[in-house]
Structure formats: C-alpha cells, structure tokens
Amino acid sequence: MWIGSKFARGLITASLSIGNVALAAPFQKEPIDTLKDEGWFKACLQIDDLQEPADTAGKEWRDHVSLKAACLAEARRDAEAVAFLEEKMARGGRSPQLLDFLGTSQFRLGQNAEAAASFEEALEGGVSYNDRPNLYRKLAAAYLKQASASGKAPDKAVLAKAERYTRLLLETDPIAGPAVYAQLARVRLMQGAYDESISLFGEALTLNASDPGWPGEVRRIMEVEFTMGLGQAYYRRGDKSRGAALMEQAIDIAPTESLKAVMRTIRDDTLRPASAGLGLDWKPGLPGVWTATGART
C-alpha cells in the first residue's frame, strides 16, 4: 500500500536531517542515486554490499547505519531494525537520528512505552527547531496509543503527554494537516473535554475536504473516521440523537465493507453505557495519519 512506501521515504529524508546529518558522504552518493532512480529494493541491496565505516563517531558511519535502518523499515523488518540499532548504538552512541529510527520501529511493533522513551531521548539529545515537529508528531502518537492500548480507562498522565505534544505540533508546524486536529480531538474526547473535541473534529473535517497532502481515496477514509469521532463527541456530551446520527453517517459513507465493520464496532462500543474504552479501536499512525483498525500504516 502506498502509505508504507511514503512513510519510509519520509522517514529517510526527515530523520537523516536531524542533527544536521546530510546524505553528502561520498560513499553514499551512489546508493542514494539508486534509491531515487530505481527504488528501495536495489538501493537496499547496494547498502548491504557496502562496508560499514570504521569510525563510529563520524557522520559517514551514522549515515550508513541510518540508511540500513531505513531499508529494514521499508521492508517492515522492524524487529531486526530494533536489534540492529541497539547493537550499533551500543558501539557508536545514541544519536537523535538513530533514536528516531529506533522509536519508529518500536512503535510499529506495538512497543509504545519504549517508543516514547526513544523519541523523548532523541528530543533531549538536541535537534533543530525545524526538526522538532517530526518528534512531536511521533511522541503524540506513541503516548496516545499507549493510553488507549490496554482496553481500560485511559491513563490520565499518559493522555496529558499526548495532549502536550499534539499541541506543540500544532504550534510549530505551519501546515499541520487535518489528522493533527483530529488527533488532538480524540485526546480531548478521552479526557472528557467534549466541546473542544467537537470543535477540533469539525476543523479536521473542514481541512480534510481540500487537503492537498492526501489523494482522494485517503481523504474519504479520513472523512469517515473524523465523522465517527465527531459523533462520539456529541454522544458523550449528551446529545445522543445527533451523535448517533453522525456515527450512522460515518458507517454509510465508508467506502469498503471492512471499514464499515470497523465503524460499526466503534459505534457499538460507544453506545454501550458501561464501555470504558470510548471506542478506542483507533490506531494513530506515523507520521500522524489516523488509521482504522486493520489498516496498514
């Protein structure tokens, strides 16, 4: 699915820039050109054939390890990526860029607390102002997923961290997309701040209608998910008829039967008076795209 490849391409360009690490090392010009011209498969075969630079304190070594980690991520070999990065960082230091890669693979493995710790360490390691939104986005997603993964009442302290980083993302990213507003809306829904949640879901829907960052098929899926969230917020606030109608609308406009099934499950969980989960079958993806259960990020 296109999101996976787009994710990895964004990962290599964004994460390698952390700490002003460039892809200008001579030994990497050819693999990067191969990546651009022929795709990940051949580029990753090429990086496997290159000798790892001996100087673990140098930029070339960090670039080599980062590109190898990106290749493992593109192949969805995240368990291998985690082991690879932990071994390399034990020898060459825990640079922000490598911690970013480590946290991303941990997140995709469902290791949410570990991912958040890696991203926090990367942030503390010193990154430029322009690179901070990348980590804010990932921290918000990791904490939100951590708060909602247990199936029990969300942890208030973890939710507060998710809120903090989502707000920081909105403050520092001049082109924050609709998914960021929806993510904050969901955090506020889980915190019981229903009026703000309704406002944020409404903003997400407005932005989503014309967002240039996603193709039409993704915007349709986002419309479904944001409409469901808006319905949940109204329902939890006490406007049960309006909330139920919006949740039904989300089911009706879902473009696939599998997505309709997910929306029905979320609706049913929301309608149950004893439900503690608030319809928490939502998985925040990286770098910030909300994806319904079963969809690939």
CSV table of C-alpha atoms in Angstrom, one decimal:
chain,number,residue,atom,x,y,z
A,1,MET,CA,0.0,0.0,0.0
A,2,TRP,CA,1.3,3.5,-0.9
A,3,ILE,CA,1.3,4.7,2.7
A,4,GLY,CA,4.1,2.3,3.7
A,5,SER,CA,6.4,3.4,1.0
A,6,LYS,CA,5.5,7.1,1.6
A,7,PHE,CA,6.2,6.6,5.2
A,8,ALA,CA,9.7,5.1,4.6
A,9,ARG,CA,10.6,7.8,2.1
A,10,GLY,CA,9.6,10.5,4.6
A,11,LEU,CA,11.5,8.7,7.3
A,12,ILE,CA,14.8,8.7,5.4
A,13,THR,CA,14.5,12.4,4.4
A,14,ALA,CA,13.3,13.7,7.7
A,15,SER,CA,15.2,11.5,10.1
A,16,LEU,CA,18.6,11.9,8.4
A,17,SER,CA,18.3,15.6,8.6
A,18,ILE,CA,18.1,15.5,12.4
A,19,GLY,CA,21.3,17.0,13.9
A,20,ASN,CA,22.2,18.4,10.5
A,21,VAL,CA,23.3,15.0,9.3
A,22,ALA,CA,23.3,15.2,5.5
A,23,LEU,CA,23.5,12.5,2.8
A,24,ALA,CA,26.5,14.0,1.3
A,25,ALA,CA,29.1,11.4,2.2
A,26,PRO,CA,30.9,10.2,-0.9
A,27,PHE,CA,30.3,6.5,-0.2
A,28,GLN,CA,26.5,7.1,-0.1
A,29,LYS,CA,26.0,9.1,-3.3
A,30,GLU,CA,25.6,6.1,-5.4
A,31,PRO,CA,23.0,4.3,-3.1
A,32,ILE,CA,21.0,7.4,-2.8
A,33,ASP,CA,21.0,7.9,-6.6
A,34,THR,CA,19.9,4.3,-6.9
A,35,LEU,CA,17.1,4.9,-4.4
A,36,LYS,CA,15.9,7.9,-6.4
A,37,ASP,CA,16.2,6.2,-9.8
A,38,GLU,CA,15.5,2.5,-9.2
A,39,GLY,CA,13.7,2.3,-5.8
A,40,TRP,CA,14.3,0.8,-2.4
A,41,PHE,CA,14.9,-2.8,-3.4
A,42,LYS,CA,18.1,-2.1,-5.4
A,43,ALA,CA,19.3,0.7,-3.1
A,44,CYS,CA,19.0,-1.6,-0.1
A,45,LEU,CA,20.8,-4.4,-1.9
A,46,GLN,CA,23.5,-1.9,-2.5
A,47,ILE,CA,23.8,-0.7,1.0
A,48,ASP,CA,24.1,-4.4,2.2
A,49,ASP,CA,27.2,-4.7,-0.1
A,50,LEU,CA,28.9,-1.6,1.3
A,51,GLN,CA,31.5,-1.9,4.1
A,52,GLU,CA,30.5,-0.2,7.3
A,53,PRO,CA,32.7,2.8,8.0
A,54,ALA,CA,35.1,2.1,10.9
A,55,ASP,CA,34.8,5.5,12.7
A,56,THR,CA,31.7,5.1,14.8
A,57,ALA,CA,32.0,8.8,15.8
A,58,GLY,CA,31.8,10.0,12.3
A,59,LYS,CA,29.0,11.3,10.1
A,60,GLU,CA,29.6,8.6,7.4
A,61,TRP,CA,29.0,5.9,10.0
A,62,ARG,CA,25.8,7.4,11.2
A,63,ASP,CA,24.6,7.9,7.6
A,64,HIS,CA,25.4,4.2,6.8
A,65,VAL,CA,23.5,2.9,9.9
A,66,SER,CA,20.6,5.2,9.2
A,67,LEU,CA,20.2,4.1,5.6
A,68,LYS,CA,20.4,0.5,6.6
A,69,ALA,CA,17.8,1.1,9.3
A,70,ALA,CA,15.6,2.8,6.7
A,71,CYS,CA,15.9,-0.3,4.4
A,72,LEU,CA,14.8,-2.6,7.2
A,73,ALA,CA,11.9,-0.3,8.0
A,74,GLU,CA,10.8,-0.2,4.3
A,75,ALA,CA,10.9,-4.0,4.3
A,76,ARG,CA,8.8,-4.0,7.6
A,77,ARG,CA,11.6,-5.9,9.3
A,78,ASP,CA,11.1,-3.8,12.4
A,79,ALA,CA,12.3,-6.5,15.0
A,80,GLU,CA,15.5,-6.7,13.0
A,81,ALA,CA,15.8,-2.9,12.9
A,82,VAL,CA,15.4,-2.7,16.6
A,83,ALA,CA,18.1,-5.3,17.3
A,84,PHE,CA,20.4,-3.7,14.6
A,85,LEU,CA,20.1,-0.2,16.0
A,86,GLU,CA,20.5,-1.3,19.6
A,87,GLU,CA,23.7,-3.1,18.7
A,88,LYS,CA,25.1,-0.2,16.7
A,89,MET,CA,24.2,2.4,19.3
A,90,ALA,CA,25.9,0.4,22.0
A,91,ARG,CA,29.1,0.9,20.0
A,92,GLY,CA,28.6,4.3,18.3
A,93,GLY,CA,26.4,6.3,20.7
A,94,ARG,CA,22.7,7.2,20.9
A,95,SER,CA,22.4,10.0,18.3
A,96,PRO,CA,19.0,11.6,17.9
A,97,GLN,CA,18.7,10.4,14.3
A,98,LEU,CA,19.2,6.7,15.3
A,99,LEU,CA,16.9,7.0,18.3
A,100,ASP,CA,14.3,8.4,15.9
A,101,PHE,CA,14.6,5.3,13.7
A,102,LEU,CA,14.6,3.0,16.8
A,103,GLY,CA,11.5,4.6,18.2
A,104,THR,CA,9.7,4.3,14.9
A,105,SER,CA,10.3,0.6,14.6
A,106,GLN,CA,9.4,0.1,18.3
A,107,PHE,CA,6.1,1.9,17.7
A,108,ARG,CA,5.3,-0.3,14.7
A,109,LEU,CA,5.9,-3.3,16.9
A,110,GLY,CA,3.4,-2.1,19.4
A,111,GLN,CA,6.2,-1.2,22.0
A,112,ASN,CA,4.5,2.1,22.7
A,113,ALA,CA,6.2,2.9,26.0
A,114,GLU,CA,9.7,2.0,24.6
A,115,ALA,CA,9.0,4.1,21.5
A,116,ALA,CA,8.0,7.1,23.6
A,117,ALA,CA,11.2,6.8,25.6
A,118,SER,CA,13.3,6.6,22.5
A,119,PHE,CA,11.6,9.7,21.0
A,120,GLU,CA,12.0,11.6,24.3
A,121,GLU,CA,15.7,10.8,24.4
A,122,ALA,CA,16.1,11.9,20.8
A,123,LEU,CA,14.4,15.2,21.6
A,124,GLU,CA,16.6,15.7,24.7
A,125,GLY,CA,19.7,14.9,22.5
A,126,GLY,CA,19.3,18.2,20.7
A,127,VAL,CA,17.5,18.7,17.4
A,128,SER,CA,16.9,21.9,15.4
A,129,TYR,CA,13.7,23.8,15.7
A,130,ASN,CA,12.6,22.7,12.2
A,131,ASP,CA,13.1,19.0,13.1
A,132,ARG,CA,11.2,19.1,16.4
A,133,PRO,CA,7.7,18.7,14.8
A,134,ASN,CA,8.8,15.3,13.5
A,135,LEU,CA,9.4,14.1,17.0
A,136,TYR,CA,6.4,15.9,18.5
A,137,ARG,CA,4.2,14.1,16.0
A,138,LYS,CA,5.7,10.7,16.9
A,139,LEU,CA,5.6,11.3,20.6
A,140,ALA,CA,1.9,12.3,20.5
A,141,ALA,CA,1.1,9.2,18.5
A,142,ALA,CA,3.1,6.9,20.9
A,143,TYR,CA,1.5,8.3,24.0
A,144,LEU,CA,-2.0,8.3,22.6
A,145,LYS,CA,-1.6,4.7,21.6
A,146,GLN,CA,-0.1,3.8,24.9
A,147,ALA,CA,-3.0,5.4,26.7
A,148,SER,CA,-5.6,3.5,24.7
A,149,ALA,CA,-4.0,0.2,24.2
A,150,SER,CA,-5.0,-1.5,27.5
A,151,GLY,CA,-8.7,-1.5,26.9
A,152,LYS,CA,-9.2,0.0,30.3
A,153,ALA,CA,-9.8,3.6,31.3
A,154,PRO,CA,-7.1,5.7,29.7
A,155,ASP,CA,-4.1,6.7,31.9
A,156,LYS,CA,-4.6,10.4,32.6
A,157,ALA,CA,-0.8,11.1,32.9
A,158,VAL,CA,-0.1,9.5,29.6
A,159,LEU,CA,-3.0,11.3,28.0
A,160,ALA,CA,-1.6,14.6,29.3
A,161,LYS,CA,1.6,13.9,27.5
A,162,ALA,CA,-0.2,13.0,24.3
A,163,GLU,CA,-2.1,16.3,24.6
A,164,ARG,CA,1.1,18.3,25.2
A,165,TYR,CA,2.9,17.0,22.2
A,166,THR,CA,-0.1,17.3,19.9
A,167,ARG,CA,-0.5,21.0,20.9
A,168,LEU,CA,3.3,21.5,20.4
A,169,LEU,CA,2.9,20.1,16.9
A,170,LEU,CA,0.1,22.4,16.1
A,171,GLU,CA,2.2,25.4,17.4
A,172,THR,CA,5.3,24.5,15.5
A,173,ASP,CA,4.1,23.0,12.2
A,174,PRO,CA,2.8,25.8,10.0
A,175,ILE,CA,1.0,23.4,7.7
A,176,ALA,CA,-0.4,21.0,10.3
A,177,GLY,CA,-2.9,18.8,8.5
A,178,PRO,CA,-6.4,17.6,9.4
A,179,ALA,CA,-5.0,14.5,11.1
A,180,VAL,CA,-3.3,16.5,13.7
A,181,TYR,CA,-6.5,18.4,14.6
A,182,ALA,CA,-8.3,15.0,14.7
A,183,GLN,CA,-5.6,13.5,16.9
A,184,LEU,CA,-6.0,16.4,19.5
A,185,ALA,CA,-9.8,16.0,19.2
A,186,ARG,CA,-9.5,12.3,20.2
A,187,VAL,CA,-7.2,13.1,23.1
A,188,ARG,CA,-9.7,15.7,24.3
A,189,LEU,CA,-12.6,13.3,23.8
A,190,MET,CA,-10.8,10.8,26.0
A,191,GLN,CA,-10.2,13.5,28.6
A,192,GLY,CA,-13.9,14.4,28.6
A,193,ALA,CA,-13.5,17.8,27.1
A,194,TYR,CA,-16.3,17.3,24.7
A,195,ASP,CA,-16.9,20.8,23.5
A,196,GLU,CA,-13.3,21.3,22.4
A,197,SER,CA,-13.3,17.8,20.9
A,198,ILE,CA,-16.4,18.7,18.7
A,199,SER,CA,-14.7,21.9,17.6
A,200,LEU,CA,-11.5,20.1,16.7
A,201,PHE,CA,-13.2,17.3,14.8
A,202,GLY,CA,-15.2,20.0,12.9
A,203,GLU,CA,-11.9,21.8,12.0
A,204,ALA,CA,-10.4,18.4,10.9
A,205,LEU,CA,-13.4,17.8,8.6
A,206,THR,CA,-13.2,21.2,7.1
A,207,LEU,CA,-9.4,21.0,6.4
A,208,ASN,CA,-9.8,17.4,5.1
A,209,ALA,CA,-12.2,18.5,2.4
A,210,SER,CA,-9.4,20.3,0.5
A,211,ASP,CA,-6.2,18.9,2.0
A,212,PRO,CA,-3.6,18.7,-0.8
A,213,GLY,CA,-1.4,16.2,1.1
A,214,TRP,CA,-3.6,13.2,0.6
A,215,PRO,CA,-5.2,11.7,-2.5
A,216,GLY,CA,-9.0,11.5,-2.7
A,217,GLU,CA,-9.2,7.9,-1.5
A,218,VAL,CA,-7.4,8.8,1.7
A,219,ARG,CA,-9.5,11.9,2.2
A,220,ARG,CA,-12.6,9.7,2.0
A,221,ILE,CA,-11.3,7.4,4.7
A,222,MET,CA,-10.3,10.3,6.9
A,223,GLU,CA,-13.8,11.8,6.4
A,224,VAL,CA,-15.3,8.5,7.7
A,225,GLU,CA,-13.0,8.5,10.8
A,226,PHE,CA,-13.4,12.1,11.6
A,227,THR,CA,-17.2,11.9,11.3
A,228,MET,CA,-17.2,8.9,13.6
A,229,GLY,CA,-15.1,10.9,16.1
A,230,LEU,CA,-17.5,13.8,15.9
A,231,GLY,CA,-20.4,11.6,16.5
A,232,GLN,CA,-18.7,10.1,19.5
A,233,ALA,CA,-18.0,13.5,21.0
A,234,TYR,CA,-21.6,14.6,20.6
A,235,TYR,CA,-22.9,11.4,22.1
A,236,ARG,CA,-20.6,11.6,25.1
A,237,ARG,CA,-21.6,15.2,25.7
A,238,GLY,CA,-25.2,14.1,26.0
A,239,ASP,CA,-26.5,15.0,22.5
A,240,LYS,CA,-27.3,11.3,21.9
A,241,SER,CA,-29.6,11.6,18.9
A,242,ARG,CA,-27.1,13.9,17.0
A,243,GLY,CA,-24.2,11.7,18.0
A,244,ALA,CA,-25.9,8.5,16.9
A,245,ALA,CA,-26.9,10.1,13.6
A,246,LEU,CA,-23.3,11.1,12.8
A,247,MET,CA,-22.0,7.7,13.7
A,248,GLU,CA,-24.5,6.1,11.3
A,249,GLN,CA,-23.4,8.6,8.7
A,250,ALA,CA,-19.8,7.5,9.1
A,251,ILE,CA,-20.8,3.9,8.5
A,252,ASP,CA,-22.9,4.9,5.5
A,253,ILE,CA,-20.1,6.8,3.8
A,254,ALA,CA,-17.4,4.2,4.5
A,255,PRO,CA,-16.1,3.1,1.0
A,256,THR,CA,-15.3,-0.5,1.9
A,257,GLU,CA,-17.1,-3.2,3.8
A,258,SER,CA,-14.1,-3.8,6.1
A,259,LEU,CA,-14.1,-0.1,7.1
A,260,LYS,CA,-17.9,-0.2,7.7
A,261,ALA,CA,-17.3,-3.2,10.0
A,262,VAL,CA,-14.7,-1.2,12.0
A,263,MET,CA,-17.0,1.8,12.2
A,264,ARG,CA,-19.9,-0.4,13.5
A,265,THR,CA,-17.7,-1.8,16.2
A,266,ILE,CA,-16.7,1.7,17.3
A,267,ARG,CA,-20.3,2.8,17.3
A,268,ASP,CA,-21.4,-0.2,19.3
A,269,ASP,CA,-18.7,0.3,21.8
A,270,THR,CA,-19.7,4.0,22.2
A,271,LEU,CA,-23.4,3.2,22.6
A,272,ARG,CA,-22.7,0.7,25.5
A,273,PRO,CA,-23.2,2.7,28.7
A,274,ALA,CA,-20.6,0.6,30.6
A,275,SER,CA,-17.9,1.0,27.8
A,276,ALA,CA,-14.7,2.3,29.3
A,277,GLY,CA,-12.8,2.3,26.1
A,278,LEU,CA,-14.6,5.2,24.3
A,279,GLY,CA,-14.3,3.4,21.0
A,280,LEU,CA,-10.5,3.1,21.3
A,281,ASP,CA,-10.0,0.8,18.3
A,282,TRP,CA,-8.3,3.6,16.6
A,283,LYS,CA,-4.6,3.4,15.8
A,284,PRO,CA,-2.6,6.6,15.4
A,285,GLY,CA,-0.1,6.1,12.7
A,286,LEU,CA,3.2,7.6,11.9
A,287,PRO,CA,3.8,10.3,10.9
A,288,GLY,CA,0.4,11.3,12.2
A,289,VAL,CA,-2.2,9.7,9.9
A,290,TRP,CA,-5.1,8.2,11.8
A,291,THR,CA,-5.8,4.7,10.6
A,292,ALA,CA,-8.7,2.5,11.5
A,293,THR,CA,-8.1,-0.9,13.0
A,294,GLY,CA,-6.8,-3.3,10.3
A,295,ALA,CA,-5.4,-0.7,8.0
A,296,ARG,CA,-1.7,-0.5,7.3
A,297,THR,CA,0.3,2.5,8.3
